CSV table of C-alpha atoms and ligand atoms in Angstrom, one decimal:
chain,number,residue,atom,x,y,z
A,1,UNK,CA,37.3,-13.5,-50.8
A,2,UNK,CA,35.2,-14.1,-54.0
A,3,UNK,CA,31.4,-13.8,-54.0
A,4,UNK,CA,30.7,-17.6,-53.8
A,5,UNK,CA,33.1,-18.0,-50.8
A,6,UNK,CA,31.6,-15.1,-48.9
A,7,UNK,CA,28.1,-16.5,-49.4
A,8,UNK,CA,29.4,-19.8,-48.1
A,9,UNK,CA,30.9,-18.2,-45.1
A,10,UNK,CA,27.8,-16.3,-44.2
A,11,UNK,CA,25.7,-19.6,-44.5
A,12,UNK,CA,28.2,-21.5,-42.4
A,13,UNK,CA,27.9,-18.9,-39.7
A,14,UNK,CA,24.1,-18.8,-39.7
A,15,UNK,CA,23.4,-22.5,-40.2
A,16,UNK,CA,24.0,-23.8,-36.7
A,17,UNK,CA,21.7,-21.2,-35.3
A,18,UNK,CA,18.8,-22.1,-37.6
A,19,UNK,CA,19.5,-25.8,-37.0
A,20,UNK,CA,19.0,-25.2,-33.2
A,21,UNK,CA,22.3,-26.8,-32.4
A,22,UNK,CA,24.8,-25.9,-29.8
A,23,UNK,CA,25.3,-22.4,-31.0
A,24,UNK,CA,21.6,-21.4,-30.4
A,25,UNK,CA,22.1,-20.2,-26.9
A,26,UNK,CA,20.7,-17.5,-24.7
A,27,UNK,CA,23.6,-15.1,-24.2
A,28,UNK,CA,25.6,-15.0,-21.0
A,29,UNK,CA,25.3,-11.2,-20.7
A,30,UNK,CA,21.6,-10.3,-20.1
A,31,UNK,CA,20.3,-8.5,-23.2
A,32,UNK,CA,18.2,-5.5,-22.2
A,33,UNK,CA,15.9,-6.1,-25.2
A,34,UNK,CA,14.2,-9.4,-26.0
A,35,UNK,CA,16.7,-11.2,-28.3
A,36,UNK,CA,15.3,-12.3,-31.7
A,37,UNK,CA,15.5,-16.0,-31.1
A,38,UNK,CA,13.1,-18.7,-29.9
A,39,UNK,CA,12.4,-18.2,-26.2
A,40,UNK,CA,10.7,-20.3,-23.5
A,41,UNK,CA,7.5,-18.8,-22.1
A,42,UNK,CA,9.4,-17.9,-19.0
A,43,UNK,CA,12.1,-16.0,-20.8
A,44,UNK,CA,9.6,-14.3,-23.0
A,45,UNK,CA,7.6,-13.2,-19.9
A,46,UNK,CA,10.7,-11.8,-18.3
A,47,UNK,CA,10.8,-9.3,-21.2
A,48,UNK,CA,7.2,-8.5,-21.7
A,49,UNK,CA,5.6,-8.9,-18.3
A,50,UNK,CA,7.7,-6.7,-16.0
A,51,UNK,CA,9.1,-3.2,-15.8
A,52,UNK,CA,12.6,-4.6,-16.8
A,53,UNK,CA,14.0,-8.0,-17.6
A,54,UNK,CA,15.9,-8.2,-14.3
A,55,UNK,CA,15.2,-6.7,-10.9
A,56,UNK,CA,18.6,-5.1,-11.0
A,57,UNK,CA,17.3,-2.7,-13.7
A,58,UNK,CA,13.8,-2.5,-12.5
A,59,UNK,CA,13.0,0.9,-11.0
A,60,UNK,CA,9.8,-0.6,-9.6
A,61,UNK,CA,11.5,-3.4,-7.7
A,62,UNK,CA,12.8,-3.0,-4.2
A,63,UNK,CA,13.2,-4.8,-0.9
A,64,UNK,CA,11.7,-3.1,2.1
A,65,UNK,CA,13.6,-2.5,5.4
A,66,UNK,CA,11.9,-1.4,8.6
A,67,UNK,CA,12.9,0.8,11.6
A,68,UNK,CA,11.0,1.6,14.7
A,69,UNK,CA,10.0,5.3,15.0
A,70,UNK,CA,10.9,7.3,18.1
A,71,UNK,CA,8.6,9.7,20.0
A,72,UNK,CA,5.3,7.9,20.0
A,73,UNK,CA,4.0,6.5,23.4
A,74,UNK,CA,1.7,3.5,23.6
A,75,UNK,CA,0.9,3.4,27.3
A,76,UNK,CA,3.4,0.5,27.9
A,77,UNK,CA,1.7,-1.4,25.1
A,78,UNK,CA,-1.4,-2.2,27.2
A,79,UNK,CA,-3.7,-1.9,24.1
A,80,UNK,CA,-5.4,1.3,25.2
A,81,UNK,CA,-3.5,3.4,22.6
A,82,UNK,CA,-3.2,2.5,19.0
A,83,UNK,CA,-1.9,4.3,15.9
A,84,UNK,CA,-2.4,2.9,12.5
A,85,UNK,CA,-3.2,3.6,8.8
A,86,UNK,CA,-0.9,6.5,8.2
A,87,UNK,CA,-1.5,8.9,5.4
A,88,UNK,CA,1.2,9.5,2.8
A,89,UNK,CA,3.9,11.7,4.3
A,90,UNK,CA,4.1,15.2,3.0
A,91,UNK,CA,6.6,18.1,3.6
A,92,UNK,CA,5.4,21.5,4.6
A,93,UNK,CA,6.9,24.3,6.6
A,94,UNK,CA,10.3,22.5,6.6
A,95,UNK,CA,8.9,19.4,8.4
A,96,UNK,CA,7.4,16.1,7.5
A,97,UNK,CA,3.7,15.6,8.3
A,98,UNK,CA,1.7,12.5,8.8
A,99,UNK,CA,-1.9,11.9,9.9
A,100,UNK,CA,-3.2,8.6,11.2
A,101,UNK,CA,-6.0,6.7,13.0
A,102,UNK,CA,-5.5,7.1,16.8
A,103,UNK,CA,-7.5,5.1,19.3
A,104,UNK,CA,-7.3,6.0,22.9
A,105,UNK,CA,-9.9,4.0,24.8
A,106,UNK,CA,-10.3,2.5,28.3
A,107,UNK,CA,-9.8,-1.0,27.0
A,108,UNK,CA,-8.4,-2.7,23.9
A,109,UNK,CA,-10.9,-3.8,21.3
A,110,UNK,CA,-13.4,-6.4,22.4
A,111,UNK,CA,-15.0,-7.5,19.2
A,112,UNK,CA,-18.5,-6.6,17.9
A,113,UNK,CA,-20.2,-8.5,20.8
A,114,UNK,CA,-18.1,-6.7,23.4
A,115,UNK,CA,-18.3,-3.2,22.0
A,116,UNK,CA,-20.2,-0.5,23.7
A,117,UNK,CA,-20.4,3.3,23.6
A,118,UNK,CA,-17.0,3.4,25.2
A,119,UNK,CA,-15.5,0.0,24.5
A,120,UNK,CA,-14.2,-0.4,20.9
A,121,UNK,CA,-15.2,-3.4,18.8
A,122,UNK,CA,-12.1,-3.1,16.5
A,123,UNK,CA,-8.8,-1.4,16.6
A,124,UNK,CA,-10.2,1.5,14.5
A,125,UNK,CA,-13.5,1.8,16.3
A,126,UNK,CA,-14.1,4.9,18.5
A,127,UNK,CA,-11.0,6.5,16.9
A,128,UNK,CA,-9.9,10.0,15.9
A,129,UNK,CA,-7.5,11.4,13.4
A,130,UNK,CA,-4.3,12.8,14.8
A,131,UNK,CA,-1.1,14.1,13.3
A,132,UNK,CA,2.6,14.1,14.0
A,133,UNK,CA,5.6,16.0,12.5
A,134,UNK,CA,9.2,15.1,12.1
A,135,UNK,CA,12.5,16.7,10.9
A,136,UNK,CA,14.2,13.5,9.8
A,137,UNK,CA,11.4,10.9,9.4
A,138,UNK,CA,12.6,8.8,12.3
A,139,UNK,CA,11.8,10.8,15.3
A,140,UNK,CA,8.2,12.0,15.4
A,141,UNK,CA,6.4,14.4,17.6
A,142,UNK,CA,2.7,13.9,18.1
A,143,UNK,CA,0.8,17.2,17.8
A,144,UNK,CA,-2.9,17.0,18.4
A,145,UNK,CA,-6.2,15.8,17.1
A,146,UNK,CA,-6.9,16.9,13.5
A,147,UNK,CA,-10.4,15.5,13.1
A,148,UNK,CA,-12.5,14.3,16.1
A,149,UNK,CA,-15.7,12.4,16.0
A,150,UNK,CA,-18.6,14.7,15.2
A,151,UNK,CA,-21.8,14.5,17.2
A,152,UNK,CA,-24.5,11.9,16.2
A,153,UNK,CA,-25.9,11.6,13.5
A,154,UNK,CA,-23.1,13.2,11.5
A,155,UNK,CA,-21.1,10.9,9.2
A,156,UNK,CA,-18.2,9.6,11.4
A,157,UNK,CA,-20.0,9.9,14.7
A,158,UNK,CA,-19.0,6.4,15.7
A,159,UNK,CA,-15.4,6.6,14.4
A,160,UNK,CA,-13.2,8.5,12.0
A,161,UNK,CA,-10.3,6.5,10.6
A,162,UNK,CA,-7.9,5.7,7.9
A,163,UNK,CA,-7.2,9.2,6.5
A,164,UNK,CA,-5.2,10.4,3.6
A,165,UNK,CA,-4.2,13.9,2.5
A,166,UNK,CA,-4.5,16.1,-0.5
A,167,UNK,CA,-3.1,19.5,-1.2
A,168,UNK,CA,-5.1,21.4,-3.9
A,169,UNK,CA,-5.1,25.1,-4.8
A,170,UNK,CA,-3.6,26.3,-1.5
A,171,UNK,CA,-5.8,24.1,0.8
A,172,UNK,CA,-5.3,20.8,2.6
A,173,UNK,CA,-8.0,18.1,2.5
A,174,UNK,CA,-8.2,15.0,4.7
A,175,UNK,CA,-10.3,12.2,3.3
A,176,UNK,CA,-11.3,9.4,5.8
A,177,UNK,CA,-13.7,6.6,6.7
A,178,UNK,CA,-16.7,7.9,8.5
A,179,UNK,CA,-18.4,5.2,10.5
A,180,UNK,CA,-22.1,5.5,11.2
A,181,UNK,CA,-22.3,2.2,13.1
A,182,UNK,CA,-19.9,0.1,15.1
A,183,UNK,CA,-17.4,-1.6,12.8
A,184,UNK,CA,-17.9,-5.4,12.9
A,185,UNK,CA,-21.6,-5.2,13.6
A,186,UNK,CA,-22.5,-6.2,10.0
A,187,UNK,CA,-19.1,-5.8,8.3
A,188,UNK,CA,-16.7,-3.0,8.2
A,189,UNK,CA,-19.2,-0.7,6.5
A,190,UNK,CA,-18.6,3.0,6.0
A,191,UNK,CA,-18.4,5.7,3.3
A,192,UNK,CA,-15.8,8.4,2.9
A,193,UNK,CA,-16.1,12.0,4.1
A,194,UNK,CA,-13.7,14.9,4.0
A,195,UNK,CA,-12.4,17.9,6.1
A,196,UNK,CA,-10.4,20.8,4.9
A,197,UNK,CA,-7.9,23.4,6.3
A,198,UNK,CA,-5.8,26.3,5.2
A,199,UNK,CA,-2.7,24.9,7.0
A,200,UNK,CA,-1.5,21.3,7.7
A,201,UNK,CA,-1.7,22.3,11.4
A,202,UNK,CA,-5.5,23.0,11.0
A,203,UNK,CA,-8.0,24.0,12.2
A,204,UNK,CA,-9.9,21.5,10.1
A,205,UNK,CA,-13.5,22.1,9.0
A,206,UNK,CA,-15.6,19.0,8.6
A,207,UNK,CA,-18.0,19.0,5.6
A,208,UNK,CA,-20.1,16.3,7.3
A,209,UNK,CA,-21.0,15.1,3.9
A,210,UNK,CA,-20.4,11.8,2.2
A,211,UNK,CA,-18.0,12.6,-0.6
A,212,UNK,CA,-17.3,9.1,-1.9
A,213,UNK,CA,-20.5,7.1,-1.5
A,214,UNK,CA,-20.7,3.4,-1.3
A,215,UNK,CA,-21.8,1.8,-4.6
A,216,UNK,CA,-25.4,0.9,-5.4
A,217,UNK,CA,-26.9,-2.3,-4.1
A,218,UNK,CA,-25.3,-5.3,-5.9
A,219,UNK,CA,-22.1,-3.4,-6.8
A,220,UNK,CA,-18.7,-4.6,-5.6
A,221,UNK,CA,-18.3,-1.6,-3.4
A,222,UNK,CA,-21.9,-1.5,-2.0
A,223,UNK,CA,-20.8,-1.8,1.6
A,224,UNK,CA,-17.7,0.2,2.1
A,225,UNK,CA,-15.2,2.7,0.7
A,226,UNK,CA,-11.9,2.2,2.6
A,227,UNK,CA,-8.4,3.7,2.4
A,228,UNK,CA,-9.2,6.8,0.3
A,229,UNK,CA,-5.9,7.9,-1.3
A,230,UNK,CA,-5.9,11.1,-3.4
A,231,UNK,CA,-3.2,12.1,-5.9
A,232,UNK,CA,-3.1,14.9,-8.5
A,233,UNK,CA,-2.9,13.4,-12.0
A,234,UNK,CA,-3.7,14.8,-15.4
A,235,UNK,CA,-4.8,18.1,-13.7
A,236,UNK,CA,-7.5,16.3,-11.7
A,237,UNK,CA,-8.0,14.6,-8.4
A,238,UNK,CA,-7.5,10.8,-8.7
A,239,UNK,CA,-8.7,9.2,-5.6
A,240,UNK,CA,-8.0,5.4,-5.2
A,241,UNK,CA,-9.8,3.3,-2.6
A,242,UNK,CA,-10.3,-0.2,-1.5
A,243,UNK,CA,-13.5,-2.2,-1.0
A,244,UNK,CA,-14.4,-5.8,0.0
A,245,UNK,CA,-16.8,-8.0,-2.0
A,246,UNK,CA,-18.0,-11.5,-2.6
A,247,UNK,CA,-19.3,-12.2,0.9
A,248,UNK,CA,-17.7,-13.0,4.2
A,249,UNK,CA,-16.4,-16.6,3.6
A,250,UNK,CA,-14.4,-16.0,0.5
A,251,UNK,CA,-14.2,-12.2,0.5
A,252,UNK,CA,-12.1,-10.4,-2.1
A,253,UNK,CA,-10.3,-7.1,-1.8
A,254,UNK,CA,-9.8,-4.9,-4.8
A,255,UNK,CA,-9.2,-1.2,-5.5
A,256,UNK,CA,-11.2,1.4,-7.4
A,257,UNK,CA,-10.7,4.9,-8.6
A,258,UNK,CA,-12.9,8.0,-8.3
A,259,UNK,CA,-12.0,11.2,-10.2
A,260,UNK,CA,-13.0,14.8,-9.4
A,261,UNK,CA,-12.2,18.4,-10.4
A,262,UNK,CA,-13.1,19.7,-7.0
A,263,UNK,CA,-11.9,18.2,-3.7
A,264,UNK,CA,-15.4,18.3,-2.3
A,265,UNK,CA,-16.7,16.5,-5.4
A,266,UNK,CA,-18.6,15.3,-7.2
A,267,UNK,CA,-16.3,12.2,-7.6
A,268,UNK,CA,-17.0,10.1,-10.6
A,269,UNK,CA,-16.2,6.4,-10.2
A,270,UNK,CA,-14.2,4.9,-13.0
A,271,UNK,CA,-16.4,2.7,-15.2
A,272,UNK,CA,-13.7,0.1,-15.3
A,273,UNK,CA,-13.6,-0.3,-11.5
A,274,UNK,CA,-12.0,-2.2,-9.8
A,275,UNK,CA,-8.8,-1.0,-11.4
A,276,UNK,CA,-6.5,-3.2,-9.2
A,277,UNK,CA,-7.6,-6.8,-8.7
A,278,UNK,CA,-5.4,-7.1,-5.5
A,279,UNK,CA,-4.2,-5.2,-2.5
A,280,UNK,CA,-5.5,-4.2,0.9
A,281,UNK,CA,-4.6,-0.7,2.1
A,282,UNK,CA,-3.9,1.7,-0.8
A,283,UNK,CA,-0.4,3.1,-1.5
A,284,UNK,CA,0.2,4.8,-4.9
A,285,UNK,CA,2.5,7.4,-6.4
A,286,UNK,CA,3.1,9.2,-9.7
A,287,UNK,CA,5.7,7.3,-11.7
A,288,UNK,CA,7.1,8.4,-15.0
A,289,UNK,CA,3.9,9.4,-17.0
A,290,UNK,CA,1.6,7.1,-15.0
A,291,UNK,CA,0.8,5.8,-11.5
A,292,UNK,CA,2.5,3.0,-9.6
A,293,UNK,CA,0.7,1.0,-6.9
A,294,UNK,CA,1.8,-1.3,-4.1
A,295,UNK,CA,-0.5,-4.3,-4.1
A,296,UNK,CA,-0.2,-5.7,-0.6
A,297,UNK,CA,-1.6,-8.6,1.4
A,298,UNK,CA,-4.5,-9.9,-0.7
A,299,UNK,CA,-5.5,-11.0,-4.2
A,300,UNK,CA,-4.1,-13.0,-7.0
A,301,UNK,CA,-1.4,-10.3,-7.5
A,302,UNK,CA,-0.5,-9.7,-3.8
A,303,UNK,CA,3.1,-8.8,-3.3
A,304,UNK,CA,3.5,-7.0,-6.5
A,305,UNK,CA,4.2,-3.4,-7.6
A,306,UNK,CA,2.1,-2.4,-10.5
A,307,UNK,CA,2.1,0.4,-13.0
A,308,UNK,CA,-0.6,2.0,-15.1
A,309,UNK,CA,0.5,4.4,-17.9
A,310,UNK,CA,-2.9,6.0,-17.7
A,311,UNK,CA,-3.6,5.7,-13.9
A,312,UNK,CA,-6.3,3.1,-14.8
A,313,UNK,CA,-4.9,0.0,-16.5
A,314,UNK,CA,-2.5,-1.5,-14.1
A,315,UNK,CA,-0.1,-4.3,-14.9
A,316,UNK,CA,2.4,-6.1,-12.7
A,317,UNK,CA,5.8,-4.4,-12.8
A,318,UNK,CA,7.6,-6.5,-10.2
A,319,UNK,CA,7.1,-9.2,-7.6
A,320,UNK,CA,8.3,-8.3,-4.1
A,321,UNK,CA,8.3,-9.5,-0.5
A,322,UNK,CA,7.7,-8.2,3.0
A,323,UNK,CA,5.8,-5.2,1.7
A,324,UNK,CA,4.8,-2.3,4.1
A,325,UNK,CA,1.4,-2.8,5.6
A,326,UNK,CA,-0.9,0.2,5.2
A,327,UNK,CA,1.9,2.2,3.5
A,328,UNK,CA,2.0,5.9,3.8
A,329,UNK,CA,5.0,6.7,1.5
A,330,UNK,CA,6.7,10.1,1.4
A,331,UNK,CA,5.6,11.2,-2.1
A,332,UNK,CA,7.3,14.6,-2.9
A,333,UNK,CA,5.4,15.0,-6.2
A,334,UNK,CA,2.0,13.7,-5.1
A,335,UNK,CA,0.3,17.0,-5.8
A,336,UNK,CA,2.7,18.4,-8.5
A,337,UNK,CA,0.6,17.2,-11.4
A,338,UNK,CA,3.8,15.8,-12.8
A,339,UNK,CA,4.3,14.0,-16.1
A,340,UNK,CA,7.4,12.4,-14.8
A,341,UNK,CA,6.8,11.0,-11.3
A,342,UNK,CA,10.0,10.3,-9.6
A,343,UNK,CA,9.0,7.6,-7.1
A,344,UNK,CA,9.5,6.9,-3.4
A,345,UNK,CA,12.3,5.9,-1.0
A,346,UNK,CA,10.6,5.8,2.4
A,347,UNK,CA,7.4,6.2,4.4
A,348,UNK,CA,5.5,5.0,7.4
A,349,UNK,CA,3.4,1.9,7.7
A,350,UNK,CA,1.8,0.0,10.5
A,351,UNK,CA,2.1,-3.3,12.4
A,352,UNK,CA,-1.2,-4.5,13.8
A,353,UNK,CA,0.5,-7.3,15.7
A,354,UNK,CA,2.2,-5.2,18.4
A,355,UNK,CA,0.1,-6.4,21.4
A,356,UNK,CA,-1.2,-9.8,22.5
A,357,UNK,CA,-4.7,-11.1,22.0
A,358,UNK,CA,-5.8,-9.1,25.0
A,359,UNK,CA,-3.7,-6.0,24.5
A,360,UNK,CA,-4.4,-5.7,20.8
A,361,UNK,CA,-3.1,-2.5,19.2
A,362,UNK,CA,-1.1,-1.2,16.3
A,363,UNK,CA,2.1,0.8,16.0
A,364,UNK,CA,3.6,3.0,13.3
A,365,UNK,CA,7.0,2.1,11.8
A,366,UNK,CA,9.2,3.5,9.1
A,367,UNK,CA,10.0,1.6,5.9
A,368,UNK,CA,12.7,2.3,3.4
A,369,UNK,CA,12.9,1.1,-0.2
A,370,UNK,CA,14.2,2.1,-3.6
A,371,UNK,CA,11.3,2.7,-5.9
A,372,UNK,CA,12.7,5.9,-7.2
A,373,UNK,CA,14.1,7.0,-10.6
A,374,UNK,CA,16.6,9.2,-8.7
A,375,UNK,CA,18.0,6.5,-6.4
A,376,UNK,CA,20.2,3.6,-7.5
A,377,UNK,CA,20.7,1.6,-4.4
A,378,UNK,CA,22.2,-1.8,-5.5
A,379,UNK,CA,21.6,-3.2,-2.0
A,380,UNK,CA,17.9,-2.4,-2.1
A,381,UNK,CA,17.6,-4.2,-5.4
A,382,UNK,CA,19.0,-7.4,-3.9
A,383,UNK,CA,16.0,-9.4,-2.8
A,384,UNK,CA,17.9,-11.5,-0.3
A,385,UNK,CA,17.0,-11.0,3.3
A,386,UNK,CA,18.8,-13.7,5.4
A,387,UNK,CA,16.2,-13.9,8.2
A,388,UNK,CA,17.2,-16.2,11.1
A,389,UNK,CA,15.2,-19.4,11.6
A,390,UNK,CA,13.3,-17.8,14.6
A,391,UNK,CA,11.7,-15.4,12.1
A,392,UNK,CA,10.2,-18.4,10.2
A,393,UNK,CA,9.4,-20.5,13.2
A,394,UNK,CA,7.5,-17.7,15.0
A,395,UNK,CA,4.2,-18.3,13.2
A,396,UNK,CA,4.3,-22.1,13.4
A,397,UNK,CA,1.3,-24.2,12.7
A,398,UNK,CA,-2.0,-22.6,13.7
A,399,UNK,CA,-5.8,-23.2,13.8
A,400,UNK,CA,-7.3,-26.4,12.4
A,401,UNK,CA,-4.0,-27.6,11.0
A,402,UNK,CA,-2.3,-27.5,14.4
A,403,UNK,CA,-5.1,-29.6,15.9
A,404,UNK,CA,-4.9,-32.1,13.1
A,405,UNK,CA,-1.2,-32.6,13.4
A,406,UNK,CA,-1.5,-32.9,17.2
A,407,UNK,CA,-4.2,-35.6,16.8
A,408,UNK,CA,-2.0,-37.4,14.3
A,409,UNK,CA,0.9,-37.4,16.7
A,410,UNK,CA,-1.3,-38.7,19.5
A,411,UNK,CA,-2.6,-41.5,17.2
A,412,UNK,CA,0.9,-42.5,16.3
A,413,UNK,CA,1.8,-42.7,20.0
A,414,UNK,CA,-1.1,-45.1,20.7
A,415,UNK,CA,0.0,-48.7,21.2
B,1,AAL,C1,-7.4,-1.2,7.5
B,1,AAL,C2,-8.0,-0.5,6.3
B,1,AAL,C3,-9.3,0.2,6.8
B,1,AAL,C4,-10.2,-0.9,7.3
B,1,AAL,C5,-9.5,-1.2,8.6
B,1,AAL,C6,-9.2,0.1,9.1
B,1,AAL,O1,-6.3,-1.9,7.2
B,1,AAL,O2,-8.2,-1.3,5.2
B,1,AAL,O3,-9.0,0.9,7.9
B,1,AAL,O4,-11.5,-0.3,7.6
B,1,AAL,O5,-8.3,-2.0,8.2
């Protein structure tokens, strides 16, 4: 072919593309890099807004499956025993360990107006922190109380709840909410305190000190520090937490970060707090060189898994469904100070809907997922669930909307 012909051939091949004609198509086989061609906003976003352009390749996408755990008794589900807000699961002495809020009271919660010295206002009022161990993560054996309520006026005298665990330089630390008044009286107000032990089996020594104080008046976290969740990252203790702000009617939940070099503090709050604009209970894990977070239940970015390459600046990595509530994942490298976090495949979470209105209590359950670099479970990456219609109909219409529809029906029936 002479030079003129070859130039003509190249032009002939390129022209339809530039002209935006029939040949300017997005390829059938999904390119793993953004193709150099005009893209719609949606297709551009699929490349630059998520961890991978399709969930099949996204290490931070998973569906979640649930299994009841064996071995924990709930008094026939009469609401007098509740277990909730599990810590991350850790492995020690060849067994899995988990700590959680345990309420054992004469009656189920009766709200702030019904609460007394022995009747709980909320499910986590008048609670203690207990622990259980397991060989397989499905059958759990409850051990004993780890942290009980200290005498008044120590922090936590009214209730100790919602713990999480840290292993640091040969010692174990439990961080938890320490209530100095009945939850629900003004809000769900409390700071965070800490106990430590040489062994996961205790005995635990309470510091009786507030280790993560509420923010100053006017700050987003002025009333509460909830769900403290420590990890070891960049050689330091990165403790994430949740707080509520913006008042009762339109309250917002977000998550902050406090960093320390010593488990007993001082903890320095990140000046960019909140670092997650969404989520209720905390659930995070080292992932690659950064930190991944499960943003569950609340916020603009609820039902997402997020990733921060620096542990601070989180972005949505995937959108998921049916996330574990109050997740306590098994995080093998939570305290390894890793630069290549491997991810998670299971953990414990809770359901607060186990009882009825009058027997209200929570139960622990196991969740499984594939948010791990070492697992490639095609089935877990398929978001389809196929729930039967009963699953969707169970909630039905509720509240004001139900009354409105009933009224409309009655009006239609009028002659
Ligand atoms: C939970 C957590 C904290 C709150 C309450 C008990 O889901 O966010 O622990 O205080 O609800």
